[in-house]
GROMACS .gro file of N, CA, C and O in nm:
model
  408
    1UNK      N    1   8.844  12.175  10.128
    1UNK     CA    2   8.780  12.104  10.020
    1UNK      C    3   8.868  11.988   9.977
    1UNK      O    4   8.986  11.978  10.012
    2UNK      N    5   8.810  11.907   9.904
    2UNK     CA    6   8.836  11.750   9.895
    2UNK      C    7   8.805  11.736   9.765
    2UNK      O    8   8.727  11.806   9.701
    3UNK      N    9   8.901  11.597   9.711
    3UNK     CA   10   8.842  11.540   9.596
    3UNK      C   11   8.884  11.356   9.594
    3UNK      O   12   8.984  11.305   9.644
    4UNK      N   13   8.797  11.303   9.536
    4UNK     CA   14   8.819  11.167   9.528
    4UNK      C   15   8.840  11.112   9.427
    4UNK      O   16   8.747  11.124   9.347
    5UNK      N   17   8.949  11.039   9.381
    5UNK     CA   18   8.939  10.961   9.290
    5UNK      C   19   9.057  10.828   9.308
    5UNK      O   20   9.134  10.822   9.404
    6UNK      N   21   9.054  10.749   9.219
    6UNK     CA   22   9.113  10.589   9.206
    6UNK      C   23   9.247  10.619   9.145
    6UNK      O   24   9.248  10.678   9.036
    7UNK      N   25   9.344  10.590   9.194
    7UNK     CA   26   9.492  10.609   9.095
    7UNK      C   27   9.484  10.470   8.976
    7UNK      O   28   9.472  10.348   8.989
    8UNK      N   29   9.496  10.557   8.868
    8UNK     CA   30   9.529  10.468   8.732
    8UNK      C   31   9.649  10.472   8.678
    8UNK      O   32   9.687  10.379   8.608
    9UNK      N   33   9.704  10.548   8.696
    9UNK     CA   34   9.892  10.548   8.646
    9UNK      C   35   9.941  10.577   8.767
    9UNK      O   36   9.873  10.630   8.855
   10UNK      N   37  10.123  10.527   8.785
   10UNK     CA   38  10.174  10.597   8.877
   10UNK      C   39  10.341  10.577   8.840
   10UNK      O   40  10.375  10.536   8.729
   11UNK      N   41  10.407  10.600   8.911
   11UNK     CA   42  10.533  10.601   8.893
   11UNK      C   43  10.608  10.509   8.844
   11UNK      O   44  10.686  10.519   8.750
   12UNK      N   45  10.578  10.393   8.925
   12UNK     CA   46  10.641  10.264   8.974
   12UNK      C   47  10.726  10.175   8.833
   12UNK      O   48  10.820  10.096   8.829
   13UNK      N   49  10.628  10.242   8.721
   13UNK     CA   50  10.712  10.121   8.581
   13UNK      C   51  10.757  10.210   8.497
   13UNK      O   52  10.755  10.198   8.374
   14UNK      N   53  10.833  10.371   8.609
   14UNK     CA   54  10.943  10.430   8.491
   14UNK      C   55  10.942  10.500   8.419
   14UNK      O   56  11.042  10.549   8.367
   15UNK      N   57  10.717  10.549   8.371
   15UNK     CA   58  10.732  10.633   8.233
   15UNK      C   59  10.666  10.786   8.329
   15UNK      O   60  10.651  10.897   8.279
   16UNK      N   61  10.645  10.759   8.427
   16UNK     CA   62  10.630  10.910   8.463
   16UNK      C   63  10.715  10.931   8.629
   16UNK      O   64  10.740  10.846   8.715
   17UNK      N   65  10.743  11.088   8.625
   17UNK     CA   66  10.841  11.063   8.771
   17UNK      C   67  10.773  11.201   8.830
   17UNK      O   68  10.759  11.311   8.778
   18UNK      N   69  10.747  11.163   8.930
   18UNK     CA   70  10.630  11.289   9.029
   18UNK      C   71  10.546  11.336   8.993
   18UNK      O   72  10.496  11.444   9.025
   19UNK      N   73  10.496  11.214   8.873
   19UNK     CA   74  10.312  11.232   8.853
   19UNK      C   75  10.238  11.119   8.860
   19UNK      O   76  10.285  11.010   8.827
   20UNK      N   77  10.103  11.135   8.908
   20UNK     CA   78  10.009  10.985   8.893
   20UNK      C   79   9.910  11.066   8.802
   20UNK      O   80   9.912  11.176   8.747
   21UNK      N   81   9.831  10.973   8.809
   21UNK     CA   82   9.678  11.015   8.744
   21UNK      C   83   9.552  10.937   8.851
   21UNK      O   84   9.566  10.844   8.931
   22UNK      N   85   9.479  10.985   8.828
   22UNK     CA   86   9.339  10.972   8.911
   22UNK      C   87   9.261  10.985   8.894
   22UNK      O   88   9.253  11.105   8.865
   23UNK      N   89   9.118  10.916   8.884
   23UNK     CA   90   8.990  10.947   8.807
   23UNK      C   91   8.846  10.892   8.872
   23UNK      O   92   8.865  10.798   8.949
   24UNK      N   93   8.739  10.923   8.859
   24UNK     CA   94   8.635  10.903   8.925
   24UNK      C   95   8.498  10.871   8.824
   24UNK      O   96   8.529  10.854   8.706
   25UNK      N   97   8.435  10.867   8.837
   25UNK     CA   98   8.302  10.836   8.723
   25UNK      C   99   8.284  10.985   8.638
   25UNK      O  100   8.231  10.965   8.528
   26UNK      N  101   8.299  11.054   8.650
   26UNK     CA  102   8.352  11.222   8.639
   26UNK      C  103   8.454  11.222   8.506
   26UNK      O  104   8.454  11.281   8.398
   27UNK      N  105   8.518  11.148   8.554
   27UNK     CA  106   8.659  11.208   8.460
   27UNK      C  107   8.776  11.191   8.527
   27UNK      O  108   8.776  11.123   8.630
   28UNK      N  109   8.914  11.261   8.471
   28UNK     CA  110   9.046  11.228   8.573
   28UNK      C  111   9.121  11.356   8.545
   28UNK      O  112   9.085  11.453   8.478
   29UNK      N  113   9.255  11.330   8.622
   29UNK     CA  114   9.325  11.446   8.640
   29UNK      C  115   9.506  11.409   8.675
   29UNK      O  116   9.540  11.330   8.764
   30UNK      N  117   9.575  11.461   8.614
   30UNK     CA  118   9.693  11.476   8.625
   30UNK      C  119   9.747  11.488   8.825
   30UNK      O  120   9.709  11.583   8.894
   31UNK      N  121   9.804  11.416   8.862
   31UNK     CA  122   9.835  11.495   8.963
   31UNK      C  123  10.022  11.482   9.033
   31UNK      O  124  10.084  11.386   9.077
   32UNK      N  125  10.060  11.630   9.016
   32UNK     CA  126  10.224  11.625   8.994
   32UNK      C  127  10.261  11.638   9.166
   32UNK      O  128  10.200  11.709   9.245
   33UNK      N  129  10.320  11.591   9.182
   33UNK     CA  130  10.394  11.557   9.344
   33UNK      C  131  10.489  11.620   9.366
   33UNK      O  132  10.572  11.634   9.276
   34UNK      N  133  10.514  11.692   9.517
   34UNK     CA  134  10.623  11.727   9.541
   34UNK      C  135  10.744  11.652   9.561
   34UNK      O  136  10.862  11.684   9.551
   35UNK      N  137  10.683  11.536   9.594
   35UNK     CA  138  10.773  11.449   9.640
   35UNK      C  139  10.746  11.269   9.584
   35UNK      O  140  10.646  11.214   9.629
   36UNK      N  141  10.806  11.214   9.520
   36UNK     CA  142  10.800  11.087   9.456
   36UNK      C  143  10.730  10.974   9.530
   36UNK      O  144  10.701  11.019   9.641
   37UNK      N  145  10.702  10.887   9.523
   37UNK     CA  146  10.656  10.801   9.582
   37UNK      C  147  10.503  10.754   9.690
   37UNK      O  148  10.423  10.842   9.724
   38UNK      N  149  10.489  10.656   9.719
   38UNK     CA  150  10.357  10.621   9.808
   38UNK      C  151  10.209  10.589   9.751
   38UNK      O  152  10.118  10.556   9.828
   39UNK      N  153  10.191  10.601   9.626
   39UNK     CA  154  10.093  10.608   9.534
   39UNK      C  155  10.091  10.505   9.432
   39UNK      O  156  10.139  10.533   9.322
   40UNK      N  157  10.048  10.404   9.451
   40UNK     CA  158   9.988  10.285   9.376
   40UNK      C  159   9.893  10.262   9.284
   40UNK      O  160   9.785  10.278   9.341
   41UNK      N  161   9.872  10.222   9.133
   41UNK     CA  162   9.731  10.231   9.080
   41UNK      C  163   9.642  10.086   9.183
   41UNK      O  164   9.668   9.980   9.239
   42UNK      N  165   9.543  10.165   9.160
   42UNK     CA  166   9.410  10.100   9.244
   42UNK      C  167   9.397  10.153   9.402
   42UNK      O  168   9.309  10.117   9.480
   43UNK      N  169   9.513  10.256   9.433
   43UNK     CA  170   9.492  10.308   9.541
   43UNK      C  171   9.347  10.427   9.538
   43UNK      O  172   9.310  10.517   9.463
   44UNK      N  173   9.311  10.382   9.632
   44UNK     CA  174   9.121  10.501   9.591
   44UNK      C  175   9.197  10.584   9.718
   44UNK      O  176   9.254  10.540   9.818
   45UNK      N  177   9.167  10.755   9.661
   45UNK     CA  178   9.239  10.869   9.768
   45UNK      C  179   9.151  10.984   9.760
   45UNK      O  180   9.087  11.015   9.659
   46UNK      N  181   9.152  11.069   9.912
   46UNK     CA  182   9.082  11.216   9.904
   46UNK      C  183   9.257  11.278   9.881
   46UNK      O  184   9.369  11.255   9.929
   47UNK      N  185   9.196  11.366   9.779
   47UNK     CA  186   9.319  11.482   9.802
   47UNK      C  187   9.245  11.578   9.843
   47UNK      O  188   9.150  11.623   9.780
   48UNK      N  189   9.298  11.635   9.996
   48UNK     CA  190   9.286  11.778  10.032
   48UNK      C  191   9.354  11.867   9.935
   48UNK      O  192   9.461  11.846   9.878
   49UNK      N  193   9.255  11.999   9.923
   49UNK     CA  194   9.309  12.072   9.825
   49UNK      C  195   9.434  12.205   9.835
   49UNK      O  196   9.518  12.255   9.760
   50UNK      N  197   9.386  12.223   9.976
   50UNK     CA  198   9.503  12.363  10.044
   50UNK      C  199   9.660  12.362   9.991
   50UNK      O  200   9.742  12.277  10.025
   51UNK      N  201   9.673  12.417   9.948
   51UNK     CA  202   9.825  12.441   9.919
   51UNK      C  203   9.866  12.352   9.745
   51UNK      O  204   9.976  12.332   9.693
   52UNK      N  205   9.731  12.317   9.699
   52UNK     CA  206   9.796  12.293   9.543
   52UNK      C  207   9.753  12.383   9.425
   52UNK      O  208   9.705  12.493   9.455
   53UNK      N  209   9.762  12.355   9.317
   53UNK     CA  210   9.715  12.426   9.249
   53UNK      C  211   9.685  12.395   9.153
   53UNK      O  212   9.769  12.320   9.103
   54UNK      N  213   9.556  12.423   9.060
   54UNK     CA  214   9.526  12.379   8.939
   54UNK      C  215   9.552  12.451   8.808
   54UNK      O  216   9.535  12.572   8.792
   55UNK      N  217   9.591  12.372   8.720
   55UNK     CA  218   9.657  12.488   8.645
   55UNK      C  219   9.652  12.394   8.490
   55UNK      O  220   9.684  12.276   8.487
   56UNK      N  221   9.617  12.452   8.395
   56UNK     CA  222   9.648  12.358   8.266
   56UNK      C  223   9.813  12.368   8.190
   56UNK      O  224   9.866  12.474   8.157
   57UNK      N  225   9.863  12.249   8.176
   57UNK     CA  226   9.997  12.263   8.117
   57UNK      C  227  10.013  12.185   7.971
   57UNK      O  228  10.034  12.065   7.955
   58UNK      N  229   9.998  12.293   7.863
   58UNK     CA  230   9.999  12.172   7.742
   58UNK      C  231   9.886  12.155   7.720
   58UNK      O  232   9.887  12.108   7.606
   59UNK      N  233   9.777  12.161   7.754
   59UNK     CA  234   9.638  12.136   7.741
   59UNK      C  235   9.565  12.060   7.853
   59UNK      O  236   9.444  12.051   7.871
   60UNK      N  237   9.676  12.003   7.932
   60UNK     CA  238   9.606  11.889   8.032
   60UNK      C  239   9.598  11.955   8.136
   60UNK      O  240   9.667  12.053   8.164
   61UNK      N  241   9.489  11.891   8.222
   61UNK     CA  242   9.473  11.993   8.344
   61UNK      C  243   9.540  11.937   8.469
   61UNK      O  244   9.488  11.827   8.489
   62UNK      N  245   9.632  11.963   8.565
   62UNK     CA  246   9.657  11.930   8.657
   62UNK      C  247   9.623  11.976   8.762
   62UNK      O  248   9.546  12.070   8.782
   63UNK      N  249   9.691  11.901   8.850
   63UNK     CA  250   9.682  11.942   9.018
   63UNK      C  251   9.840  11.962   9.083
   63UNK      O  252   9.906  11.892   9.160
   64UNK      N  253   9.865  12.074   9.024
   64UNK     CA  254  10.003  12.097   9.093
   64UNK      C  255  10.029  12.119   9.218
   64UNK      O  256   9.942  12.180   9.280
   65UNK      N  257  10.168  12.074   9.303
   65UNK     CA  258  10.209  12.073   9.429
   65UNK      C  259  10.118  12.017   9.521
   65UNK      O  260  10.056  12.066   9.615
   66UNK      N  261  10.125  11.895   9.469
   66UNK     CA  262  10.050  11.776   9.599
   66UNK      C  263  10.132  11.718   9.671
   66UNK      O  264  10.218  11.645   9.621
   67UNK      N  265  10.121  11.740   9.808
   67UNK     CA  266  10.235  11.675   9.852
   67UNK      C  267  10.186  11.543   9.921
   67UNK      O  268  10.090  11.550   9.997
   68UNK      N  269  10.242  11.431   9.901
   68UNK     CA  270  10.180  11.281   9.957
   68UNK      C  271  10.128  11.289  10.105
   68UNK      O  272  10.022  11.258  10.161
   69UNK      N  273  10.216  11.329  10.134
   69UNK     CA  274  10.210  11.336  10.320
   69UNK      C  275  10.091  11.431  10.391
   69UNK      O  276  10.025  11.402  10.490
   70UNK      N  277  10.086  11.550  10.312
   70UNK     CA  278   9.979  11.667  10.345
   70UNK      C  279   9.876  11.611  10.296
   70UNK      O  280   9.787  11.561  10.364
   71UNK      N  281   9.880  11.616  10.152
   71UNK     CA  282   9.752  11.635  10.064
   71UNK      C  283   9.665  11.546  10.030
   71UNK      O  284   9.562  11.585   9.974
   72UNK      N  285   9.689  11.397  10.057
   72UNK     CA  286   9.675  11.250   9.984
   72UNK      C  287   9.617  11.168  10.166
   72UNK      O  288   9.665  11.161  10.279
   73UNK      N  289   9.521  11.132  10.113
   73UNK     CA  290   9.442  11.039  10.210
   73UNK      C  291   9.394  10.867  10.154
   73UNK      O  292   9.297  10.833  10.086
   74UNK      N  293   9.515  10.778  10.220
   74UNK     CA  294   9.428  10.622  10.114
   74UNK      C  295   9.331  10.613  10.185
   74UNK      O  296   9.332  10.621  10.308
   75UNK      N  297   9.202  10.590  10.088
   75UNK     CA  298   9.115  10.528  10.150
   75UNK      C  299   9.055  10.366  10.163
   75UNK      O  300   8.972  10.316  10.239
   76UNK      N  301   9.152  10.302  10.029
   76UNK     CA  302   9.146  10.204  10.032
   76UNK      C  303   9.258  10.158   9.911
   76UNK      O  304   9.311  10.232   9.828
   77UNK      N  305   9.276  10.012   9.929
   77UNK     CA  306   9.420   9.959   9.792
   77UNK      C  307   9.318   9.878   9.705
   77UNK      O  308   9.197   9.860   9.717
   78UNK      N  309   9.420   9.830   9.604
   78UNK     CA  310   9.372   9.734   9.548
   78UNK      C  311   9.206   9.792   9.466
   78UNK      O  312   9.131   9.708   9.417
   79UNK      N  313   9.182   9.896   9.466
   79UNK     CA  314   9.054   9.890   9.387
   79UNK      C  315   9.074   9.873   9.273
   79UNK      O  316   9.173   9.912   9.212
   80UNK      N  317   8.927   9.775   9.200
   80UNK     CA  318   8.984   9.745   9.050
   80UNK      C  319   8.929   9.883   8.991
   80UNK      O  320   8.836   9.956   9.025
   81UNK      N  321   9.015   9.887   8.895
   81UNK     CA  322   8.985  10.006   8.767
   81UNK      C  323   8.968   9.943   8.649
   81UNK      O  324   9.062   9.876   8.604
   82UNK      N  325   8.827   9.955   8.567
   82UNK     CA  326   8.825   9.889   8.469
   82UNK      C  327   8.813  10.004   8.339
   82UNK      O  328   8.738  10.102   8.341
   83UNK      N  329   8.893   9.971   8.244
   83UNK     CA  330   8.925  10.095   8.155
   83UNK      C  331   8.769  10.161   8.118
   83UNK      O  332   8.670  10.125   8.182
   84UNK      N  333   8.760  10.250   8.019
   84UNK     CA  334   8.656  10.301   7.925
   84UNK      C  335   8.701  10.243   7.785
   84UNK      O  336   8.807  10.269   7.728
   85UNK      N  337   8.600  10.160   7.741
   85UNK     CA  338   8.622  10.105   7.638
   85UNK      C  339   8.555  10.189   7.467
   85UNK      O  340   8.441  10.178   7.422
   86UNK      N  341   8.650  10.252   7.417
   86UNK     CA  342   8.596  10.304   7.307
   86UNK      C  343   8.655  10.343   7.208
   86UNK      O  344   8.772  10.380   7.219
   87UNK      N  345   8.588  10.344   7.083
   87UNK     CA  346   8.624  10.298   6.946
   87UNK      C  347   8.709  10.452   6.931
   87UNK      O  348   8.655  10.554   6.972
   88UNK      N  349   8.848  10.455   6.868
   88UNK     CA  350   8.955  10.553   6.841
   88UNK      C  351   8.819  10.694   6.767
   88UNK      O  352   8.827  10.812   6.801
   89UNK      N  353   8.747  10.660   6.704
   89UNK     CA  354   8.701  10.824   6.686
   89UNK      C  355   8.555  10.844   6.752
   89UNK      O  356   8.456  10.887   6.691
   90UNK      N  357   8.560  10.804   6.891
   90UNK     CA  358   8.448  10.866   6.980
   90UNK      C  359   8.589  10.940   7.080
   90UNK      O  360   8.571  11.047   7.138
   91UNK      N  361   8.714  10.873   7.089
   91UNK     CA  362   8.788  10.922   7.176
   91UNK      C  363   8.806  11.066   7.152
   91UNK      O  364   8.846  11.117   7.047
   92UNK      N  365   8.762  11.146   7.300
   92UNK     CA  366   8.764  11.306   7.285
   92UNK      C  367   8.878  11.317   7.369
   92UNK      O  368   8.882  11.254   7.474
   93UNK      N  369   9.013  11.428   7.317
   93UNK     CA  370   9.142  11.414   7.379
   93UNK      C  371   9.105  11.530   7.537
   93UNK      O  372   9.188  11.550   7.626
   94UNK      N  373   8.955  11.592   7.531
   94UNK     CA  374   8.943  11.686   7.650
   94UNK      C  375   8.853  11.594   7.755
   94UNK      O  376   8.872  11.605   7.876
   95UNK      N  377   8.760  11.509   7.704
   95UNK     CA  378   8.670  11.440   7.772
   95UNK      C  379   8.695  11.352   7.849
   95UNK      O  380   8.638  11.305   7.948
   96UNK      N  381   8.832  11.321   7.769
   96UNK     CA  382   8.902  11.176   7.846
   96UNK      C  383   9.053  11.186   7.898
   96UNK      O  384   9.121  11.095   7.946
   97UNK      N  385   9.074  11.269   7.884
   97UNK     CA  386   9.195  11.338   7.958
   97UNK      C  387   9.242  11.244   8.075
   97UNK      O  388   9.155  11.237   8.162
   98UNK      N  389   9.344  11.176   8.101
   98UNK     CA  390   9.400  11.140   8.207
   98UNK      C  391   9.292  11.062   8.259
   98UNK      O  392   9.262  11.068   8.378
   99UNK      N  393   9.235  10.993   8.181
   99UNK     CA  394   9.165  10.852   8.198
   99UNK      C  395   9.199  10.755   8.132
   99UNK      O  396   9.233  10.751   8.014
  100UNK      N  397   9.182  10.611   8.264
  100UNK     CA  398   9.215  10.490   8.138
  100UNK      C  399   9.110  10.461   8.037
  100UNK      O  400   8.992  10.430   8.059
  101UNK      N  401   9.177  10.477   7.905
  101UNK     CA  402   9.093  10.405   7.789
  101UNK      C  403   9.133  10.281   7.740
  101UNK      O  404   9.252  10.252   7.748
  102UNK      N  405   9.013  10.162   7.667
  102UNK     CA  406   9.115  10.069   7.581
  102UNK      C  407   9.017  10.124   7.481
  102UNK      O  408   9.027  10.094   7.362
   0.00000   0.00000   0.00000
């Protein structure tokens, strides 16, 4: 089994280290790495699911032990991601979880 979504955060500017985020018309998801690097926002990816695990930490839901090399398929760069635009009290902290908002 498979899942698709667009990377919107990732490592590269420092505020997170062996996590991205990823999201689809659906919603998004935490996803923590075994290993650092290779993951770009606007990179669109299947993650195969074998060998990770989903698990909520803190309230947020992740995708623990993804490993880049196994688990992570680009399917394409550069896709634009255009935020969800909405007013501070429609923002639901479960609905929008590890999605970009402005």
């Amino acid at each position: 089994m498979s899942v698709y979504g667009v990377v919107n955060s990732d490592e590269n500017d420092g505020n997170f280290y062996k996590n991205v985020y990823v999201q689809d018309a659906t919603g998004g998801i935490c996803l923590r790495l075994l290993n650092s690097g290779g993951l770009y926002i606007g990179d669109s990816v299947r993650i195969y699911l074998p060998g990770t695990v989903l698990a909520p930490y803190n309230g947020l839901m992740q995708l623990d032990s993804v490993d880049v090399d196994r688990n992570i398929v680009k399917q394409a760069t550069l896709v634009p991601i255009q935020p969800l635009v909405l007013p501070i009290n429609e923002l639901d902290p479960v609905a929008h979880q590890s999605m970009l908002v402005r």
